[in-house]
Amino acid sequence: MKKIIKTGLALIILFSAMGCKKFLVEDLKTELAPTNTYTSTYGFEVGSAGLYALTRSEYNTFGEGGAYLHNGACPYEALQAATDIADVINSDASLLPFANLTLNSSERFVGTYWNWAYSIISSANLMLIYSEKNTNWDSPSDKERFQAEARFFRAYAYRTLVYLYGDVPYVETILYDFKLNFTRTPKAEVLGHIIDDLTFASQHLPANPDQVKDGKLTKWAAYHLLSEMHLLNKAYVPAEQAALAVINSGYYGLMKTRFGVNKDKAGDVFSDLFLENNQNRLKNANRESIWVLQFEFNTVGGGTNSDDWSRRAWNPNYSTMTGFVLADTLGGRGLAQLTPMKWWVGTAGTNATGNVPGIFEATDIRNSNYNIKRNWYYNNPGETSLYGKKANITEQTWFSTKSLFPAITKFFYGRAENLGLTGSYKDRVKFRLAETYLLLAEAYLGQGNPAKAADAVNEVRKRAGASVVGAGQMTMDFLLDERIRELVGEESRRFTLVRTNKLVDRVKLYNTAIKDKVMDFHALWPIPQSIIDANRDAVFPQNPGYGK
C-alpha cells in the first residue's frame, strides 16, 4: 500500500482541496481527475491509498510532504487537553486555548479538524459515486470492497465531527456548484448514517487480517468502531454484539507473552506493544492490533518529521537540564506540551513533594518502569560530577520547567542518527483488542449488568497482572480509570468523556486549573467562524456558549 500512497494522496488532495477552502464544494480542474483515474481496480487502489493517507494526516502538523492540514503543533493533543489526564502548562500557543477553555470559533484546530473531516468525506463520496459508474473491475468483489473502505472512512470522519461539533451537515454526494445554504443535520440522524456505513463496511471488508497488507482495513475494524458508535447512540445491545464479533472472530487475542524486536531483552509484554516495528500483525505476529496507521521510518508513503508529535507532547524536556543530552533510550526529543496529572500517575519512586499513590496496583505491569519511566539518570558524560547519578523529579521539574516527570514510554521515539526529530515514525495502533474489551464493558454497564462488565475488564486486567474486580467495583468511573491505565494518550480522552457524559464531572474532580470554569457547553467545540460566515444564504447557528 505504501508504494502508491503518495500518488493516492496527490489525487485526494486535488479532489478535495477546494472542499477545504469553500466548505464542502469541489472544483475538479486537473488532469488527475476522477474521470480518468477511477476507471479500473488499480485506479481505485490509488484513490484508496490517498484516503488512508488523508486519514492519518489528523496527526500531521506542518506538512513536509504529508497530507498537511493543521499548520500547528500537537493537534491531536487538543483532544487530550481540558480533560482529566494531563495539565497543559506554558505550552504551545495552539494548544493553550483548548486547555484553559478560552477557545473561540476562530481557533486554528477548531477549523482544521472540520476541514480534515470534510476532506475525507468528500473524497470518500467521490469514490462511492465513481464506483457505481466503473465496470472495469479485476474481481467481482472489488466494487463492494472499495465501497466498504470509503464508507468506513466517511463514518470515521463523521465520528469526529459529531463528537466535536454535535449537529453537522450530512453530505453524501459531490457538490459541483458553490453552495451557501447548508443546514446542520441533527446529531442523531448523522449517527444513523454512521452506523449504516459501518454496518455495510463490516459486511464487505476483508475478514482475514492475515490476507491484507499492513495498515489495511478489515471488517473487524468496522465492528470495533461500530461498537463505539452504538455506545454514543446509547444502543447498548448492538454495541455489545459488535464488540463480541471482534472478540469472538478467532483472529485476535490479547498479547500475553513477550514478542517482537526486544522479546529477549528487559521489558514486559505491555511495553512490547509500543516498540517500533511491533505494531503490525504480519511483521511481528501482533494479534492485538486491529487497525494500525502506517508512519514507518524512511519508507515511501510512510511518515514525516511533521507527523505524530505525541512523543514531543508527552515526554519531558529533559535535555534542557544540566547533566542530560538527547538520547533515543530516553525517548528522544520531548517538549512536554502535556504533563500527566498526579492523581492517576502517582508520585511513587519520585522525590516530588507529597506522596500520591496513583491508580495502579503494585503488580500492574502498566505501571512498571518499562511503561512509566520514573527513574531518570544523568547521561551526559561531559558532566562527570553528575554522570550516572539519579536525577530527582521535583515540583519544579514537573510543573515549572517540565524537564522531568513520570513519562509514558509508549510514546518514546528517537533515532541515533537524528536525535532532534520532532515527529515519530512509529506505526500507530488506532484500534486494539484491549479497547474492544473495554467497549464491551461499557455496553454491559449501559445495560445495567456490572457483573459482565467486570468480566470484560478483567480480561484486560489479568494480562496486566492486576487483581480481578467484581460487580460491586464496576462503575463508570472505574471503567474510565481503567481506560487511563490501558489507553492513556492513545484514545481521544475528550471523545471518551463526552460519550460517557462524564466530561464535566471528571474535569471538576481532577483538573484543578479549570474545575471552576468548565460548563456543560464545553462538551462541544464551536463551529468554525469561517463556515458560519461563508454560509450566508441560510442561518447556520453557533453552538451554545460561543456567541453567534
XYZ file of C-alpha atoms in Angstrom:
548
model
C 0.000 0.000 0.000
C 2.814 2.432 0.846
C 4.173 2.218 -2.727
C 1.143 4.036 -4.129
C 0.264 6.186 -1.164
C 1.882 9.373 -2.483
C 0.067 9.110 -5.792
C -3.163 8.451 -3.958
C -2.536 11.369 -1.625
C -1.965 13.710 -4.559
C -5.230 12.505 -6.063
C -7.172 13.041 -2.858
C -5.699 16.493 -2.240
C -6.505 17.570 -5.795
C -10.047 16.260 -5.474
C -10.752 17.874 -2.135
C -8.568 20.955 -1.802
C -11.383 23.228 -2.879
C -13.669 21.463 -0.419
C -11.438 22.696 2.402
C -11.468 26.283 1.182
C -15.112 26.546 0.195
C -16.805 24.468 2.849
C -17.935 21.247 1.129
C -17.577 22.234 -2.535
C -15.174 20.688 -5.034
C -13.823 22.135 -8.257
C -12.398 19.336 -10.375
C -9.983 21.128 -12.703
C -6.965 18.889 -13.060
C -5.517 16.274 -15.375
C -5.607 13.884 -12.440
C -9.389 13.781 -12.403
C -11.795 11.033 -11.310
C -12.983 10.516 -14.881
C -9.546 9.252 -15.910
C -8.484 7.704 -12.601
C -11.492 5.807 -11.280
C -11.635 3.603 -14.366
C -10.134 0.359 -13.072
C -9.343 -1.548 -9.924
C -5.854 -0.018 -9.933
C -7.317 3.484 -10.103
C -9.442 2.742 -7.057
C -6.373 1.350 -5.261
C -4.685 4.706 -5.855
C -7.693 6.595 -4.520
C -7.961 4.246 -1.560
C -4.302 4.779 -0.657
C -4.932 8.501 -0.671
C -7.831 8.059 1.728
C -5.595 6.205 4.160
C -3.003 8.995 3.936
C -5.584 11.703 4.417
C -6.988 9.868 7.434
C -3.640 9.638 9.188
C -2.997 13.331 8.464
C -5.058 14.013 11.590
C -1.646 13.685 13.238
C 0.196 15.909 10.747
C 1.393 19.309 11.925
C 3.394 21.325 9.384
C 3.375 19.281 6.204
C 6.783 18.162 4.934
C 5.292 16.093 2.150
C 2.496 14.666 4.248
C -1.188 15.495 3.962
C -0.694 18.841 5.686
C -3.810 20.385 7.149
C -3.258 21.721 10.677
C -0.237 24.043 10.384
C 0.141 23.943 14.156
C 1.811 21.809 16.801
C 0.110 18.883 18.518
C -3.393 18.922 17.011
C -4.259 15.501 18.454
C -3.309 16.736 21.913
C -6.137 19.277 21.684
C -8.336 16.208 22.218
C -6.455 15.364 25.432
C -6.381 18.889 26.887
C -9.103 20.099 29.294
C -9.847 16.552 30.407
C -8.870 14.543 33.484
C -5.466 13.190 32.438
C -2.991 15.978 31.672
C -2.055 19.521 32.592
C -1.099 21.961 29.858
C 1.439 24.373 31.343
C 3.174 27.139 29.344
C 2.618 25.034 26.264
C 2.340 25.694 22.563
C 0.068 28.636 21.775
C -2.062 26.446 19.508
C -2.893 24.168 22.451
C -3.450 26.594 25.319
C -6.938 27.872 24.344
C -8.233 24.294 24.401
C -6.627 23.638 27.760
C -7.844 26.761 29.539
C -11.289 26.836 27.900
C -10.759 30.148 26.139
C -11.141 28.673 22.658
C -13.328 30.503 20.195
C -14.692 29.890 16.724
C -11.533 31.225 15.075
C -9.029 28.944 16.806
C -6.806 27.087 14.356
C -7.635 23.489 15.277
C -11.365 24.266 15.504
C -11.199 24.940 11.775
C -8.622 22.379 10.721
C -10.383 19.418 12.324
C -13.564 20.445 10.489
C -11.646 20.725 7.203
C -9.830 17.436 7.777
C -13.073 15.543 8.370
C -14.913 17.021 5.393
C -11.893 16.417 3.146
C -12.172 12.715 3.981
C -15.931 12.782 3.489
C -15.778 14.476 0.089
C -13.058 12.080 -1.078
C -14.982 9.050 0.176
C -18.132 10.302 -1.553
C -16.180 10.682 -4.771
C -15.002 7.077 -4.607
C -18.528 5.870 -3.880
C -20.043 7.751 -6.803
C -17.448 6.563 -9.314
C -17.608 3.004 -8.029
C -21.172 2.921 -9.332
C -20.012 4.116 -12.777
C -16.977 1.879 -13.186
C -17.384 -1.528 -14.883
C -13.692 -2.410 -15.228
C -13.011 -4.483 -12.100
C -10.348 -7.143 -11.674
C -12.648 -9.153 -9.418
C -16.427 -9.183 -8.921
C -15.918 -8.313 -5.242
C -13.766 -5.225 -5.882
C -16.664 -2.812 -6.139
C -18.117 -3.642 -2.751
C -14.655 -3.763 -1.152
C -13.825 -0.222 -2.224
C -17.288 0.965 -1.276
C -16.785 -0.583 2.163
C -13.472 1.242 2.596
C -14.982 4.542 1.504
C -17.965 4.134 3.813
C -15.700 3.246 6.737
C -13.651 6.395 6.227
C -16.757 8.525 5.800
C -18.112 7.150 9.069
C -14.760 7.699 10.782
C -14.755 11.353 9.720
C -18.350 11.952 10.807
C -17.455 10.342 14.140
C -15.007 13.180 14.780
C -17.498 15.796 13.629
C -20.345 14.714 15.910
C -18.030 14.374 18.907
C -16.548 17.835 18.410
C -19.399 19.884 16.943
C -22.668 17.998 17.507
C -25.127 18.701 14.670
C -23.227 18.966 11.370
C -24.222 18.982 7.681
C -24.559 15.460 6.353
C -23.407 15.217 2.730
C -23.223 12.034 0.688
C -22.725 13.388 -2.809
C -20.300 15.635 -4.685
C -21.309 19.287 -4.899
C -20.160 20.800 -8.143
C -21.914 24.136 -7.635
C -20.892 26.557 -4.915
C -23.430 26.263 -2.118
C -24.111 28.901 0.534
C -27.145 27.498 2.337
C -26.033 24.424 4.291
C -28.003 23.458 7.387
C -26.966 21.434 10.406
C -28.196 17.829 10.378
C -29.264 16.616 13.839
C -26.610 14.525 15.545
C -28.980 11.565 15.917
C -29.548 11.481 12.165
C -25.822 11.692 11.426
C -25.217 8.855 13.883
C -27.762 6.772 11.980
C -25.784 7.312 8.772
C -22.516 6.460 10.541
C -23.986 3.198 11.808
C -25.342 2.351 8.345
C -21.914 2.949 6.787
C -20.113 0.856 9.377
C -22.664 -1.934 9.091
C -22.023 -2.070 5.344
C -18.262 -1.957 5.931
C -18.474 -4.796 8.459
C -20.206 -6.926 5.852
C -17.910 -6.234 2.887
C -14.393 -5.525 4.155
C -11.974 -8.494 4.170
C -12.371 -10.924 7.056
C -8.890 -12.420 7.367
C -6.304 -9.919 8.677
C -3.527 -12.278 7.596
C -4.515 -11.782 3.969
C -4.351 -7.982 3.820
C -1.364 -5.652 3.811
C -0.215 -3.909 6.960
C -2.489 -0.992 7.749
C -5.383 -2.084 5.542
C -8.861 -2.290 6.995
C -10.728 -5.454 7.805
C -14.335 -5.934 8.837
C -13.180 -6.179 12.453
C -12.024 -2.562 12.458
C -15.515 -1.661 11.272
C -17.105 -3.744 14.045
C -14.831 -2.125 16.660
C -15.835 1.378 15.572
C -19.448 0.263 15.203
C -19.449 -0.771 18.863
C -18.223 2.673 19.876
C -20.813 4.441 17.732
C -23.639 2.337 19.147
C -22.406 3.378 22.599
C -22.507 7.029 21.569
C -26.047 6.360 20.353
C -26.947 4.710 23.698
C -27.750 1.462 21.864
C -26.069 -0.898 24.280
C -27.153 -4.301 22.989
C -25.907 -3.657 19.423
C -22.714 -2.214 20.943
C -22.229 -5.458 22.845
C -22.859 -7.539 19.726
C -20.371 -5.548 17.625
C -17.636 -5.813 20.265
C -18.237 -9.546 20.670
C -17.999 -10.007 16.902
C -14.378 -8.849 17.095
C -13.532 -10.710 20.291
C -15.045 -13.972 19.059
C -13.773 -13.693 15.488
C -10.878 -16.059 16.171
C -8.383 -13.666 14.609
C -7.408 -11.589 17.632
C -6.133 -12.094 21.151
C -4.535 -10.027 23.887
C -0.757 -10.364 23.762
C 0.258 -12.202 26.935
C 3.803 -13.359 26.178
C 6.833 -11.359 25.084
C 7.103 -10.754 21.353
C 8.768 -8.685 18.683
C 12.038 -6.843 18.332
C 13.054 -6.837 22.023
C 11.409 -10.025 23.262
C 14.707 -11.342 24.652
C 15.649 -8.050 26.334
C 14.442 -6.445 29.540
C 10.795 -5.380 29.389
C 7.300 -6.796 29.577
C 4.565 -7.675 27.145
C 2.774 -4.336 27.548
C 5.916 -2.402 26.659
C 6.393 -4.702 23.653
C 3.146 -3.375 22.172
C 4.661 0.085 21.699
C 8.172 -0.642 20.463
C 8.998 0.420 16.920
C 8.171 -2.282 14.361
C 5.981 -4.222 16.802
C 2.639 -2.708 15.824
C 1.746 -4.628 12.692
C 0.284 -8.109 12.661
C 2.204 -9.580 9.757
C 5.688 -8.431 10.739
C 5.622 -9.378 14.404
C 2.586 -11.615 14.938
C 0.880 -8.926 16.990
C -2.589 -10.413 17.313
C -3.880 -7.498 19.395
C -3.699 -4.789 16.725
C -6.912 -4.324 14.764
C -6.072 -1.193 12.744
C -2.636 0.401 12.500
C -1.817 3.772 10.912
C 1.376 3.483 8.886
C 4.095 6.016 9.755
C 7.100 3.761 9.187
C 10.517 5.474 9.050
C 12.253 6.094 5.727
C 9.573 4.369 3.668
C 7.779 5.667 0.602
C 4.327 6.607 1.839
C 5.487 6.459 5.460
C 5.701 9.251 7.996
C 7.415 12.634 8.032
C 9.029 14.733 10.745
C 5.731 16.651 10.950
C 3.678 13.540 11.726
C 2.535 12.371 15.168
C 4.093 14.670 17.740
C 2.688 12.655 20.650
C 6.253 11.920 21.788
C 7.075 15.632 21.803
C 3.823 16.330 23.665
C 4.011 13.677 26.396
C 7.758 13.351 27.064
C 9.622 15.664 29.468
C 12.020 18.299 28.184
C 14.907 16.573 29.973
C 17.634 17.754 27.600
C 17.349 21.287 28.997
C 18.671 20.047 32.373
C 22.363 20.153 33.127
C 23.610 16.594 33.027
C 21.323 15.389 30.249
C 21.687 15.113 26.486
C 19.134 13.847 23.984
C 19.060 10.066 23.696
C 16.831 7.607 21.874
C 16.810 5.436 25.014
C 15.255 8.355 26.915
C 12.535 8.831 24.336
C 14.189 11.292 22.001
C 13.191 14.937 21.898
C 10.365 15.699 24.299
C 8.922 19.176 24.877
C 6.243 18.375 27.463
C 3.249 20.024 25.840
C 1.246 17.795 28.209
C 2.226 16.732 31.712
C 0.485 13.780 33.401
C -1.650 14.602 36.428
C -0.535 13.250 39.781
C -3.908 11.842 40.780
C -3.642 8.952 38.335
C 0.071 8.576 37.532
C 1.114 8.896 41.172
C 4.439 10.027 42.610
C 5.802 6.736 43.944
C 9.542 6.439 43.316
C 9.972 10.190 42.819
C 11.064 12.994 45.087
C 8.148 15.208 44.123
C 6.517 16.917 47.079
C 3.708 14.807 48.504
C 3.134 11.109 48.058
C 0.264 10.412 45.671
C -0.429 6.696 45.182
C -1.994 6.950 41.734
C -4.455 4.416 40.299
C -2.180 1.424 39.663
C -1.701 -1.646 41.812
C 1.830 -2.714 42.649
C 1.581 -5.791 40.397
C 0.183 -3.912 37.369
C 2.804 -4.057 34.615
C 1.309 -0.965 33.007
C 2.914 0.912 35.895
C 6.308 -0.762 35.548
C 9.369 1.333 34.767
C 9.232 -0.095 31.259
C 5.903 1.686 30.734
C 6.082 4.716 33.027
C 9.631 5.941 33.426
C 10.084 7.260 36.954
C 13.810 6.753 37.420
C 15.983 9.111 35.419
C 19.779 9.086 35.423
C 22.069 11.785 34.106
C 23.507 10.645 30.785
C 25.915 13.400 29.703
C 29.471 12.019 30.031
C 30.750 15.573 29.845
C 29.220 16.289 33.250
C 31.451 13.960 35.240
C 30.100 15.031 38.635
C 26.563 14.026 37.617
C 27.008 11.251 35.067
C 25.223 8.062 36.099
C 23.579 9.581 39.150
C 19.836 9.644 39.652
C 18.061 12.893 38.788
C 15.307 13.915 41.149
C 11.777 14.652 39.995
C 10.557 17.714 41.887
C 7.588 20.054 41.787
C 9.737 22.436 39.774
C 10.892 19.886 37.200
C 7.340 18.556 36.844
C 5.203 21.674 36.811
C 7.516 24.643 36.142
C 10.359 23.685 33.843
C 8.575 20.483 32.697
C 12.024 18.941 32.387
C 11.447 15.763 34.394
C 8.359 13.847 35.497
C 6.992 10.295 35.243
C 6.889 9.723 31.497
C 4.658 7.406 29.468
C 7.118 5.332 27.487
C 4.617 4.208 24.842
C 5.441 7.456 23.036
C 9.226 7.204 23.338
C 10.901 7.504 19.968
C 14.372 8.505 18.908
C 16.882 7.767 16.213
C 20.581 7.950 16.998
C 21.322 9.486 13.586
C 18.961 12.414 14.214
C 18.031 12.973 17.833
C 16.435 16.327 17.065
C 13.457 14.727 15.309
C 10.094 16.107 16.371
C 7.943 13.532 14.613
C 7.536 9.886 15.482
C 7.956 7.367 12.703
C 6.419 4.500 14.632
C 3.317 2.961 13.134
C 0.454 3.926 15.417
C -2.158 1.453 16.600
C -5.551 3.087 16.250
C -7.717 0.161 17.393
C -6.543 -2.758 19.514
C -8.354 -5.585 21.203
C -7.827 -4.336 24.752
C -10.037 -1.362 23.915
C -12.633 -3.660 22.352
C -12.970 -5.394 25.731
C -13.374 -2.007 27.418
C -16.049 -1.012 24.913
C -17.794 -4.291 25.712
C -17.653 -3.428 29.410
C -19.194 -0.042 28.654
C -22.003 -1.757 26.760
C -22.712 -4.024 29.735
C -22.733 -1.070 32.137
C -25.243 0.614 29.839
C -27.452 -2.467 30.180
C -27.152 -2.398 33.971
C -25.011 -5.524 34.096
C -21.882 -4.686 36.140
C -21.007 -8.369 36.589
C -20.500 -8.909 32.873
C -18.767 -5.525 32.641
C -16.328 -6.724 35.296
C -15.711 -9.941 33.327
C -14.769 -7.899 30.243
C -12.500 -5.548 32.172
C -10.855 -8.466 33.935
C -9.626 -9.848 30.620
C -7.543 -6.686 30.273
C -6.538 -6.553 33.928
C -5.383 -10.172 34.037
C -2.994 -9.531 31.150
C -1.631 -6.573 33.116
C -1.160 -8.579 36.304
C -3.763 -6.505 38.162
C -6.290 -8.015 40.544
C -9.646 -9.315 39.373
C -12.534 -6.958 40.188
C -16.145 -7.793 40.953
C -19.507 -6.313 40.067
C -19.502 -4.133 43.178
C -16.415 -2.263 41.984
C -17.564 -1.886 38.412
C -18.781 1.678 37.919
C -18.363 4.037 35.000
C -15.667 5.903 36.932
C -13.760 2.662 37.494
C -14.015 1.908 33.779
C -12.772 5.389 32.916
C -9.819 4.850 35.253
C -9.140 1.514 33.574
C -9.104 3.214 30.198
C -6.383 5.519 31.539
C -4.341 2.577 32.788
C -4.594 0.845 29.428
C -5.083 3.561 26.815
C -3.769 6.870 28.135
C -2.618 9.033 25.235
C -3.824 6.519 22.656
C -7.533 7.193 22.949
C -9.018 10.622 22.413
C -9.868 11.266 26.045
C -12.290 14.035 25.103
C -14.311 11.630 22.964
C -14.475 9.047 25.745
C -15.622 11.549 28.377
C -18.200 13.098 26.036
C -19.573 9.669 25.064
C -19.969 8.629 28.692
C -21.381 12.019 29.755
C -18.574 12.362 32.304
C -16.552 15.276 30.905
C -17.740 17.962 33.313
C -17.791 15.671 36.364
C -14.267 14.360 35.798
C -12.800 17.766 34.969
C -14.308 19.270 38.115
C -12.930 16.395 40.170
C -9.409 16.167 38.770
C -8.452 19.203 36.680
C -7.801 21.939 39.248
C -6.800 24.508 36.634
C -10.272 24.679 35.094
C -12.567 22.947 37.598
C -14.379 26.220 38.318
C -14.614 27.182 34.638
C -15.888 24.052 32.919
C -19.561 24.036 31.960
C -21.872 21.687 30.099
C -21.471 23.563 26.815
C -17.729 22.771 26.792
C -18.628 19.231 25.701
C -18.650 20.681 22.166
C -16.256 22.935 20.315
C -17.578 25.990 18.492
C -18.465 25.810 14.815
C -15.619 27.408 12.817
C -16.413 31.053 12.203
C -15.306 30.778 8.576
C -18.071 28.234 7.986
C -20.757 30.425 9.517
C -19.568 33.459 7.546
C -19.455 31.581 4.228
C -22.946 30.129 4.635
C -24.649 33.475 4.009
C -27.842 32.195 2.354
C -29.051 30.225 5.388
C -28.806 30.515 9.138
C -26.021 28.322 10.460
C -26.284 28.602 14.244
C -23.256 28.590 16.527
C -23.032 26.074 19.355
C -24.317 27.394 22.704
C -21.763 29.236 24.807
C -19.705 30.561 21.909
C -21.707 33.597 20.784
C -23.490 33.959 17.471
